[in-house]
PDB file of C-alpha atoms and ligand atoms in Angstrom:
ATOM      1  CA  MET A  22     106.501  91.617  63.373  1.00  0.00           C
ATOM      2  CA  ARG A  23     110.084  91.387  63.116  1.00  0.00           C
ATOM      3  CA  LEU A  24     112.355  90.979  59.585  1.00  0.00           C
ATOM      4  CA  ILE A  25     115.733  89.560  60.573  1.00  0.00           C
ATOM      5  CA  ILE A  26     117.780  89.876  57.285  1.00  0.00           C
ATOM      6  CA  GLU A  27     120.776  87.603  57.179  1.00  0.00           C
ATOM      7  CA  LYS A  28     123.305  87.582  54.588  1.00  0.00           C
ATOM      8  CA  ASP A  29     123.394  84.101  53.898  1.00  0.00           C
ATOM      9  CA  TYR A  30     121.239  80.693  54.357  1.00  0.00           C
ATOM     10  CA  LYS A  31     123.822  79.255  57.210  1.00  0.00           C
ATOM     11  CA  ASN A  32     123.020  81.907  59.172  1.00  0.00           C
ATOM     12  CA  VAL A  33     119.470  82.488  58.634  1.00  0.00           C
ATOM     13  CA  SER A  34     119.652  78.321  60.215  1.00  0.00           C
ATOM     14  CA  LYS A  35     121.797  79.639  62.871  1.00  0.00           C
ATOM     15  CA  TRP A  36     120.141  82.212  63.985  1.00  0.00           C
ATOM     16  CA  THR A  37     116.626  80.949  63.600  1.00  0.00           C
ATOM     17  CA  ALA A  38     118.289  77.874  65.506  1.00  0.00           C
ATOM     18  CA  ASN A  39     119.636  79.726  68.228  1.00  0.00           C
ATOM     19  CA  TYR A  40     115.964  81.880  68.821  1.00  0.00           C
ATOM     20  CA  ILE A  41     114.815  78.536  69.446  1.00  0.00           C
ATOM     21  CA  ALA A  42     116.951  77.210  72.298  1.00  0.00           C
ATOM     22  CA  GLN A  43     116.722  80.692  73.749  1.00  0.00           C
ATOM     23  CA  ALA A  44     112.784  80.277  74.267  1.00  0.00           C
ATOM     24  CA  ILE A  45     112.788  76.811  74.806  1.00  0.00           C
ATOM     25  CA  ILE A  46     115.702  78.150  77.457  1.00  0.00           C
ATOM     26  CA  LYS A  47     114.182  80.367  79.088  1.00  0.00           C
ATOM     27  CA  SER A  48     110.103  78.638  79.353  1.00  0.00           C
ATOM     28  CA  GLU A  49     112.588  76.060  81.644  1.00  0.00           C
ATOM     29  CA  PRO A  50     110.035  73.641  80.523  1.00  0.00           C
ATOM     30  CA  THR A  51     109.451  70.271  83.004  1.00  0.00           C
ATOM     31  CA  ARG A  52     107.299  67.790  82.394  1.00  0.00           C
ATOM     32  CA  GLU A  53     104.514  68.629  84.355  1.00  0.00           C
ATOM     33  CA  LYS A  54     104.032  72.760  81.901  1.00  0.00           C
ATOM     34  CA  PRO A  55     106.206  71.189  78.799  1.00  0.00           C
ATOM     35  CA  PHE A  56     106.971  73.330  75.946  1.00  0.00           C
ATOM     36  CA  VAL A  57     105.156  72.781  72.885  1.00  0.00           C
ATOM     37  CA  LEU A  58     106.465  74.177  69.659  1.00  0.00           C
ATOM     38  CA  GLY A  59     105.201  74.137  66.196  1.00  0.00           C
ATOM     39  CA  LEU A  60     106.566  72.741  63.132  1.00  0.00           C
ATOM     40  CA  PRO A  61     107.737  72.553  59.188  1.00  0.00           C
ATOM     41  CA  THR A  62     108.774  70.132  56.644  1.00  0.00           C
ATOM     42  CA  GLY A  63     110.675  71.526  53.588  1.00  0.00           C
ATOM     43  CA  SER A  64     113.857  72.092  52.285  1.00  0.00           C
ATOM     44  CA  THR A  65     114.540  75.583  54.405  1.00  0.00           C
ATOM     45  CA  PRO A  66     113.693  74.754  58.426  1.00  0.00           C
ATOM     46  CA  ILE A  67     117.371  72.118  56.986  1.00  0.00           C
ATOM     47  CA  GLY A  68     118.910  74.213  58.089  1.00  0.00           C
ATOM     48  CA  THR A  69     118.128  74.990  61.219  1.00  0.00           C
ATOM     49  CA  TYR A  70     117.005  71.366  62.350  1.00  0.00           C
ATOM     50  CA  LYS A  71     120.764  70.524  61.893  1.00  0.00           C
ATOM     51  CA  GLU A  72     122.082  73.752  64.143  1.00  0.00           C
ATOM     52  CA  LEU A  73     118.931  72.503  66.547  1.00  0.00           C
ATOM     53  CA  VAL A  74     120.517  68.612  66.445  1.00  0.00           C
ATOM     54  CA  ARG A  75     124.056  70.670  67.135  1.00  0.00           C
ATOM     55  CA  LEU A  76     122.944  72.906  70.504  1.00  0.00           C
ATOM     56  CA  TYR A  77     121.007  69.312  71.500  1.00  0.00           C
ATOM     57  CA  LYS A  78     123.927  67.629  71.106  1.00  0.00           C
ATOM     58  CA  HIS A  79     126.952  70.731  72.978  1.00  0.00           C
ATOM     59  CA  GLY A  80     124.205  70.133  75.710  1.00  0.00           C
ATOM     60  CA  VAL A  81     122.669  74.140  75.324  1.00  0.00           C
ATOM     61  CA  ILE A  82     118.672  72.843  74.788  1.00  0.00           C
ATOM     62  CA  SER A  83     116.918  68.947  75.226  1.00  0.00           C
ATOM     63  CA  PHE A  84     114.122  67.609  73.536  1.00  0.00           C
ATOM     64  CA  GLU A  85     112.816  66.072  76.582  1.00  0.00           C
ATOM     65  CA  ASN A  86     110.126  68.582  78.409  1.00  0.00           C
ATOM     66  CA  ILE A  87     109.021  69.708  74.280  1.00  0.00           C
ATOM     67  CA  ILE A  88     106.339  68.685  72.718  1.00  0.00           C
ATOM     68  CA  THR A  89     105.778  68.905  68.490  1.00  0.00           C
ATOM     69  CA  PHE A  90     102.985  69.275  66.638  1.00  0.00           C
ATOM     70  CA  ASN A  91     103.972  69.111  62.934  1.00  0.00           C
ATOM     71  CA  MET A  92     102.040  71.352  60.646  1.00  0.00           C
ATOM     72  CA  ASP A  93     101.000  68.762  57.566  1.00  0.00           C
ATOM     73  CA  GLU A  94     101.559  65.419  56.505  1.00  0.00           C
ATOM     74  CA  TYR A  95     100.239  63.976  52.785  1.00  0.00           C
ATOM     75  CA  ILE A  96      97.302  62.008  52.163  1.00  0.00           C
ATOM     76  CA  GLY A  97      97.804  58.624  50.872  1.00  0.00           C
ATOM     77  CA  ILE A  98     100.441  57.748  51.141  1.00  0.00           C
ATOM     78  CA  PRO A  99     102.155  55.472  53.994  1.00  0.00           C
ATOM     79  CA  GLN A 100     103.259  57.277  57.252  1.00  0.00           C
ATOM     80  CA  ASN A 101     106.781  55.123  56.338  1.00  0.00           C
ATOM     81  CA  HIS A 102     106.619  56.544  53.084  1.00  0.00           C
ATOM     82  CA  PRO A 103     110.938  57.747  52.441  1.00  0.00           C
ATOM     83  CA  GLN A 104     108.729  60.881  50.915  1.00  0.00           C
ATOM     84  CA  SER A 105     105.715  61.283  53.752  1.00  0.00           C
ATOM     85  CA  TYR A 106     106.754  63.867  56.519  1.00  0.00           C
ATOM     86  CA  PHE A 107     106.618  62.103  59.192  1.00  0.00           C
ATOM     87  CA  THR A 108     109.700  60.793  57.737  1.00  0.00           C
ATOM     88  CA  PHE A 109     111.513  63.770  56.938  1.00  0.00           C
ATOM     89  CA  MET A 110     110.721  64.483  60.847  1.00  0.00           C
ATOM     90  CA  ARG A 111     112.438  61.135  61.789  1.00  0.00           C
ATOM     91  CA  GLU A 112     115.322  62.053  59.695  1.00  0.00           C
ATOM     92  CA  ASN A 113     116.124  65.565  59.999  1.00  0.00           C
ATOM     93  CA  LEU A 114     114.883  66.207  64.539  1.00  0.00           C
ATOM     94  CA  PHE A 115     113.389  62.916  66.243  1.00  0.00           C
ATOM     95  CA  SER A 116     116.194  60.657  65.778  1.00  0.00           C
ATOM     96  CA  LEU A 117     118.944  63.105  66.329  1.00  0.00           C
ATOM     97  CA  VAL A 118     117.980  64.449  69.710  1.00  0.00           C
ATOM     98  CA  ASP A 119     116.215  62.659  72.878  1.00  0.00           C
ATOM     99  CA  ILE A 120     112.235  63.600  72.184  1.00  0.00           C
ATOM    100  CA  LYS A 121     109.856  61.497  73.944  1.00  0.00           C
ATOM    101  CA  LYS A 122     107.977  59.291  70.384  1.00  0.00           C
ATOM    102  CA  GLU A 123     104.646  60.024  73.222  1.00  0.00           C
ATOM    103  CA  ASN A 124     105.339  64.028  72.754  1.00  0.00           C
ATOM    104  CA  ILE A 125     104.914  64.252  69.106  1.00  0.00           C
ATOM    105  CA  ASN A 126     103.043  64.354  67.170  1.00  0.00           C
ATOM    106  CA  ILE A 127     101.663  64.816  62.944  1.00  0.00           C
ATOM    107  CA  PRO A 128      98.110  64.762  61.754  1.00  0.00           C
ATOM    108  CA  ASN A 129      97.242  61.387  60.029  1.00  0.00           C
ATOM    109  CA  GLY A 130      96.831  60.822  56.563  1.00  0.00           C
ATOM    110  CA  SER A 131      96.558  57.015  56.555  1.00  0.00           C
ATOM    111  CA  ALA A 132      93.970  57.738  58.814  1.00  0.00           C
ATOM    112  CA  ASP A 133      90.011  56.282  58.473  1.00  0.00           C
ATOM    113  CA  ASP A 134      87.961  59.207  59.288  1.00  0.00           C
ATOM    114  CA  LEU A 135      90.564  62.004  58.311  1.00  0.00           C
ATOM    115  CA  GLU A 136      87.561  65.030  59.374  1.00  0.00           C
ATOM    116  CA  ALA A 137      87.738  63.312  63.139  1.00  0.00           C
ATOM    117  CA  GLU A 138      92.518  63.293  62.511  1.00  0.00           C
ATOM    118  CA  CYS A 139      91.949  67.218  61.946  1.00  0.00           C
ATOM    119  CA  LEU A 140      89.707  68.386  64.891  1.00  0.00           C
ATOM    120  CA  ALA A 141      91.082  65.655  67.270  1.00  0.00           C
ATOM    121  CA  TYR A 142      94.151  67.485  66.042  1.00  0.00           C
ATOM    122  CA  GLU A 143      93.150  70.766  67.195  1.00  0.00           C
ATOM    123  CA  GLU A 144      91.656  69.762  70.217  1.00  0.00           C
ATOM    124  CA  LYS A 145      95.375  67.586  71.096  1.00  0.00           C
ATOM    125  CA  ILE A 146      96.907  71.178  70.625  1.00  0.00           C
ATOM    126  CA  LYS A 147      94.322  72.878  73.017  1.00  0.00           C
ATOM    127  CA  ALA A 148      94.984  70.425  75.741  1.00  0.00           C
ATOM    128  CA  ALA A 149      98.823  70.844  75.033  1.00  0.00           C
ATOM    129  CA  GLY A 150      97.807  74.189  76.284  1.00  0.00           C
ATOM    130  CA  GLY A 151      97.932  75.810  72.938  1.00  0.00           C
ATOM    131  CA  ILE A 152     101.675  75.825  71.178  1.00  0.00           C
ATOM    132  CA  ASP A 153     104.225  78.343  72.200  1.00  0.00           C
ATOM    133  CA  LEU A 154     106.224  78.236  69.482  1.00  0.00           C
ATOM    134  CA  PHE A 155     105.313  77.997  66.179  1.00  0.00           C
ATOM    135  CA  LEU A 156     108.494  77.620  62.659  1.00  0.00           C
ATOM    136  CA  GLY A 157     107.561  78.138  59.521  1.00  0.00           C
ATOM    137  CA  GLY A 158     108.580  78.168  55.899  1.00  0.00           C
ATOM    138  CA  ILE A 159     106.876  79.254  52.452  1.00  0.00           C
ATOM    139  CA  GLY A 160     106.142  77.794  49.076  1.00  0.00           C
ATOM    140  CA  SER A 161     106.467  80.359  46.641  1.00  0.00           C
ATOM    141  CA  ASP A 162     103.254  81.221  46.214  1.00  0.00           C
ATOM    142  CA  GLY A 163     102.660  81.887  50.250  1.00  0.00           C
ATOM    143  CA  HIS A 164     101.197  79.067  51.314  1.00  0.00           C
ATOM    144  CA  ILE A 165     102.334  78.420  55.163  1.00  0.00           C
ATOM    145  CA  ALA A 166     101.016  75.098  56.282  1.00  0.00           C
ATOM    146  CA  PHE A 167      99.360  73.310  53.270  1.00  0.00           C
ATOM    147  CA  ASN A 168      97.272  76.583  53.084  1.00  0.00           C
ATOM    148  CA  GLU A 169      97.382  77.064  49.278  1.00  0.00           C
ATOM    149  CA  PRO A 170      95.997  80.576  47.296  1.00  0.00           C
ATOM    150  CA  GLY A 171      92.652  80.966  48.451  1.00  0.00           C
ATOM    151  CA  SER A 172      92.569  79.479  52.044  1.00  0.00           C
ATOM    152  CA  SER A 173      89.918  80.886  54.773  1.00  0.00           C
ATOM    153  CA  LEU A 174      92.540  83.163  56.745  1.00  0.00           C
ATOM    154  CA  LYS A 175      90.128  80.948  59.887  1.00  0.00           C
ATOM    155  CA  SER A 176      91.061  77.942  58.391  1.00  0.00           C
ATOM    156  CA  ARG A 177      92.244  75.460  61.131  1.00  0.00           C
ATOM    157  CA  THR A 178      92.791  71.690  60.606  1.00  0.00           C
ATOM    158  CA  ARG A 179      91.766  69.986  57.724  1.00  0.00           C
ATOM    159  CA  ILE A 180      91.907  67.973  54.306  1.00  0.00           C
ATOM    160  CA  LYS A 181      93.483  70.246  51.304  1.00  0.00           C
ATOM    161  CA  THR A 182      94.231  70.121  47.804  1.00  0.00           C
ATOM    162  CA  LEU A 183      97.510  71.827  46.871  1.00  0.00           C
ATOM    163  CA  THR A 184      97.341  73.139  44.097  1.00  0.00           C
ATOM    164  CA  GLN A 185      99.558  71.901  40.838  1.00  0.00           C
ATOM    165  CA  ASP A 186     102.104  75.129  41.435  1.00  0.00           C
ATOM    166  CA  THR A 187     103.426  73.358  44.921  1.00  0.00           C
ATOM    167  CA  ILE A 188     102.493  69.797  43.071  1.00  0.00           C
ATOM    168  CA  ILE A 189     105.345  70.562  40.910  1.00  0.00           C
ATOM    169  CA  ALA A 190     107.972  72.475  42.842  1.00  0.00           C
ATOM    170  CA  ASN A 191     107.357  69.446  45.325  1.00  0.00           C
ATOM    171  CA  SER A 192     107.926  66.875  42.634  1.00  0.00           C
ATOM    172  CA  ARG A 193     111.209  67.183  43.427  1.00  0.00           C
ATOM    173  CA  ASN A 194     110.983  64.778  45.519  1.00  0.00           C
ATOM    174  CA  PHE A 195     109.350  62.575  44.132  1.00  0.00           C
ATOM    175  CA  GLY A 196     111.606  62.391  41.183  1.00  0.00           C
ATOM    176  CA  HIS A 197     109.941  64.550  39.128  1.00  0.00           C
ATOM    177  CA  ASP A 198     106.678  62.547  38.213  1.00  0.00           C
ATOM    178  CA  LEU A 199     103.975  64.686  38.888  1.00  0.00           C
ATOM    179  CA  THR A 200     101.537  61.557  38.767  1.00  0.00           C
ATOM    180  CA  LYS A 201     104.143  59.886  42.301  1.00  0.00           C
ATOM    181  CA  VAL A 202     103.283  63.485  44.457  1.00  0.00           C
ATOM    182  CA  PRO A 203      99.934  63.549  47.052  1.00  0.00           C
ATOM    183  CA  LYS A 204      97.458  65.886  45.047  1.00  0.00           C
ATOM    184  CA  THR A 205      95.901  66.561  49.171  1.00  0.00           C
ATOM    185  CA  ALA A 206      97.243  67.376  52.319  1.00  0.00           C
ATOM    186  CA  LEU A 207      96.251  67.720  56.263  1.00  0.00           C
ATOM    187  CA  THR A 208      97.352  70.969  56.849  1.00  0.00           C
ATOM    188  CA  VAL A 209      97.014  73.104  60.144  1.00  0.00           C
ATOM    189  CA  GLY A 210      94.698  76.662  59.248  1.00  0.00           C
ATOM    190  CA  ILE A 211      95.720  79.470  59.017  1.00  0.00           C
ATOM    191  CA  GLN A 212      93.664  80.426  62.496  1.00  0.00           C
ATOM    192  CA  THR A 213      96.095  76.794  64.011  1.00  0.00           C
ATOM    193  CA  ILE A 214      99.038  78.868  63.447  1.00  0.00           C
ATOM    194  CA  MET A 215      97.240  82.489  64.429  1.00  0.00           C
ATOM    195  CA  ASP A 216      96.330  81.061  67.491  1.00  0.00           C
ATOM    196  CA  ALA A 217     100.297  80.396  68.604  1.00  0.00           C
ATOM    197  CA  LYS A 218     102.361  82.321  71.523  1.00  0.00           C
ATOM    198  CA  GLU A 219     104.547  82.966  68.552  1.00  0.00           C
ATOM    199  CA  VAL A 220     105.856  82.216  64.660  1.00  0.00           C
ATOM    200  CA  ILE A 221     108.647  82.174  62.903  1.00  0.00           C
ATOM    201  CA  VAL A 222     109.283  81.709  59.503  1.00  0.00           C
ATOM    202  CA  VAL A 223     113.063  80.742  57.256  1.00  0.00           C
ATOM    203  CA  VAL A 224     112.076  82.355  54.482  1.00  0.00           C
ATOM    204  CA  ASN A 225     115.081  81.870  51.628  1.00  0.00           C
ATOM    205  CA  GLY A 226     116.827  81.744  47.926  1.00  0.00           C
ATOM    206  CA  TYR A 227     115.702  83.959  45.187  1.00  0.00           C
ATOM    207  CA  LYS A 228     113.083  81.897  44.254  1.00  0.00           C
ATOM    208  CA  LYS A 229     111.056  83.306  46.659  1.00  0.00           C
ATOM    209  CA  ALA A 230     111.276  86.823  46.964  1.00  0.00           C
ATOM    210  CA  LEU A 231     107.897  87.025  44.844  1.00  0.00           C
ATOM    211  CA  ALA A 232     106.595  85.419  48.632  1.00  0.00           C
ATOM    212  CA  LEU A 233     109.151  87.207  50.652  1.00  0.00           C
ATOM    213  CA  LYS A 234     107.999  90.630  49.031  1.00  0.00           C
ATOM    214  CA  ASN A 235     103.990  89.611  49.402  1.00  0.00           C
ATOM    215  CA  THR A 236     104.253  88.479  53.045  1.00  0.00           C
ATOM    216  CA  VAL A 237     106.142  92.648  54.581  1.00  0.00           C
ATOM    217  CA  GLU A 238     104.785  94.810  51.561  1.00  0.00           C
ATOM    218  CA  GLY A 239     101.380  93.512  50.592  1.00  0.00           C
ATOM    219  CA  ASN A 240      97.625  93.656  52.083  1.00  0.00           C
ATOM    220  CA  VAL A 241      96.598  91.327  53.806  1.00  0.00           C
ATOM    221  CA  ASN A 242      95.607  88.944  51.635  1.00  0.00           C
ATOM    222  CA  HIS A 243      94.412  84.874  51.040  1.00  0.00           C
ATOM    223  CA  MET A 244      95.962  85.174  48.058  1.00  0.00           C
ATOM    224  CA  TRP A 245      99.211  85.612  49.930  1.00  0.00           C
ATOM    225  CA  THR A 246      98.169  83.495  53.255  1.00  0.00           C
ATOM    226  CA  CYS A 247     101.497  83.793  54.920  1.00  0.00           C
ATOM    227  CA  SER A 248     100.778  87.927  54.963  1.00  0.00           C
ATOM    228  CA  ILE A 249      98.750  87.507  57.767  1.00  0.00           C
ATOM    229  CA  LEU A 250     101.515  86.954  60.023  1.00  0.00           C
ATOM    230  CA  GLN A 251     101.135  91.011  59.533  1.00  0.00           C
ATOM    231  CA  MET A 252      98.356  90.501  62.207  1.00  0.00           C
ATOM    232  CA  HIS A 253      99.927  88.074  64.659  1.00  0.00           C
ATOM    233  CA  PRO A 254     101.025  89.933  67.939  1.00  0.00           C
ATOM    234  CA  HIS A 255     105.160  87.776  68.059  1.00  0.00           C
ATOM    235  CA  ALA A 256     105.678  86.524  63.897  1.00  0.00           C
ATOM    236  CA  ILE A 257     109.423  86.675  63.173  1.00  0.00           C
ATOM    237  CA  ILE A 258     110.788  86.291  59.118  1.00  0.00           C
ATOM    238  CA  VAL A 259     114.196  85.844  59.215  1.00  0.00           C
ATOM    239  CA  SER A 260     115.299  86.450  55.681  1.00  0.00           C
ATOM    240  CA  ASP A 261     118.862  85.439  53.659  1.00  0.00           C
ATOM    241  CA  GLU A 262     119.476  88.778  51.558  1.00  0.00           C
ATOM    242  CA  GLU A 263     118.249  87.012  47.718  1.00  0.00           C
ATOM    243  CA  ALA A 264     115.001  86.325  49.518  1.00  0.00           C
ATOM    244  CA  THR A 265     114.564  90.226  49.157  1.00  0.00           C
ATOM    245  CA  VAL A 266     115.208  91.253  46.322  1.00  0.00           C
ATOM    246  CA  GLU A 267     111.215  91.804  44.847  1.00  0.00           C
ATOM    247  CA  MET A 268     111.163  94.476  47.971  1.00  0.00           C
ATOM    248  CA  LYS A 269     111.344  97.777  48.004  1.00  0.00           C
ATOM    249  CA  ILE A 270     115.272  99.290  48.991  1.00  0.00           C
ATOM    250  CA  GLY A 271     113.714 101.210  51.651  1.00  0.00           C
ATOM    251  CA  THR A 272     111.733  98.972  53.627  1.00  0.00           C
ATOM    252  CA  VAL A 273     114.999  95.950  53.228  1.00  0.00           C
ATOM    253  CA  LYS A 274     116.794  99.479  55.159  1.00  0.00           C
ATOM    254  CA  TYR A 275     114.164  99.613  57.381  1.00  0.00           C
ATOM    255  CA  PHE A 276     113.658  96.619  58.937  1.00  0.00           C
ATOM    256  CA  LYS A 277     118.170  96.433  58.939  1.00  0.00           C
ATOM    257  CA  GLU A 278     118.078  99.543  60.831  1.00  0.00           C
ATOM    258  CA  ILE A 279     115.661  98.128  63.587  1.00  0.00           C
ATOM    259  CA  GLU A 280     117.682  95.345  64.295  1.00  0.00           C
ATOM    260  CA  ALA A 281     121.405  97.306  64.131  1.00  0.00           C
ATOM    261  CA  GLY A 282     118.958  99.484  66.658  1.00  0.00           C
ATOM    262  CA  ASN A 283     117.224  96.259  68.881  1.00  0.00           C
ATOM    263  CA  ILE A 284     118.570  96.697  71.936  1.00  0.00           C
ATOM    264  CA  ASN A 285     117.323  93.896  72.839  1.00  0.00           C
ATOM    265  CA  PRO A 286     118.051  91.292  69.694  1.00  0.00           C
ATOM    266  CA  ALA A 287     117.578  87.572  69.998  1.00  0.00           C
ATOM    267  CA  THR A 288     120.883  87.226  68.341  1.00  0.00           C
ATOM    268  CA  GLN A 289     122.874  85.462  71.104  1.00  0.00           C
ATOM    269  CA  LEU A 290     124.781  82.279  69.341  1.00  0.00           C
ATOM    270  CA  TYR A 291     124.854  79.851  72.169  1.00  0.00           C
ATOM    271  CA  ILE A 292     127.366  77.987  69.449  1.00  0.00           C
TER     272      ILE A 292
HETATM  273  C1  GLP B  22     105.152  72.582  51.703  1.00  0.00           C
HETATM  274  C2  GLP B  22     105.041  72.535  53.390  1.00  0.00           C
HETATM  275  C3  GLP B  22     105.393  74.044  52.885  1.00  0.00           C
HETATM  276  C4  GLP B  22     106.778  75.078  52.671  1.00  0.00           C
HETATM  277  C5  GLP B  22     106.233  74.363  51.508  1.00  0.00           C
HETATM  278  C6  GLP B  22     108.194  74.949  50.891  1.00  0.00           C
HETATM  279  O1  GLP B  22     104.914  72.508  50.465  1.00  0.00           O
HETATM  280  N1  GLP B  22     103.974  71.986  53.319  1.00  0.00           N
HETATM  281  O2  GLP B  22     105.279  73.625  55.023  1.00  0.00           O
HETATM  282  O3  GLP B  22     107.075  76.022  53.576  1.00  0.00           O
HETATM  283  O4  GLP B  22     106.608  73.318  50.843  1.00  0.00           O
HETATM  284  O5  GLP B  22     108.824  74.383  51.482  1.00  0.00           O
HETATM  285  P1  GLP B  22     110.595  74.543  50.614  1.00  0.00           P
HETATM  286  O6  GLP B  22     111.398  75.179  52.123  1.00  0.00           O
HETATM  287  O7  GLP B  22     110.675  73.032  49.866  1.00  0.00           O
HETATM  288  O8  GLP B  22     110.772  75.546  49.994  1.00  0.00           O
END
């Protein structure tokens, strides 16, 4: 696992977007061999999306040959609901870049047969050749996508019941009215994320400090599902200083030193 510690949220977003841009450019995607990108929602990746849009507008990257798979979607609200993840992605990324509509994949939380939808989603990822890079965020309780504490570390795309903590956290987008927050969601599983060739997770702010500590310093444990990243051969966590406050000083120093001595860090900033 690489832990990149940047001074603030802006730099976390910049680093992450440039890393993703570099991965896309390196893979030289074509129509026949597209780059497959896994994507999250939440407030954390918004800065990264802004930077990706900037990179697109400056002609550094194109989304023409990129296929995307989103991590999750609420059940019980229509796609065009202002708080659906479908709407979030359209507003924060898809309407702002040259991605083809047919290359966008988001689990359909309004499908008649939700179980069939989950199976089909996994099949679609497989048919696309697997995910090259999965971008993610972490909930305060350590969930990744909607894999809440206690989720099987071998799980795949399925229906999940949200915890009260997550419902409360996400109620900020529903006028703080808990009754308006969907109680269930479709989510890729932990194993779906682990199958990606690379995983990059963005973390910021004091409220994520305990989750980051458990991700980096804790044991691999289903109560902090993000800790599974320790088992991924190519996982990167990009954090701001604030989110590191629960970790040991020695741990923070250790990862900073490794990155300072990294002869090939992915810190090339295109713009
Ligand atoms: C939701 C999403 C997660 C996201 C988490 C944290 O529960 N399903 O993918 O990582 O929220 O969100 P935020 O970045 O807003 O803190």
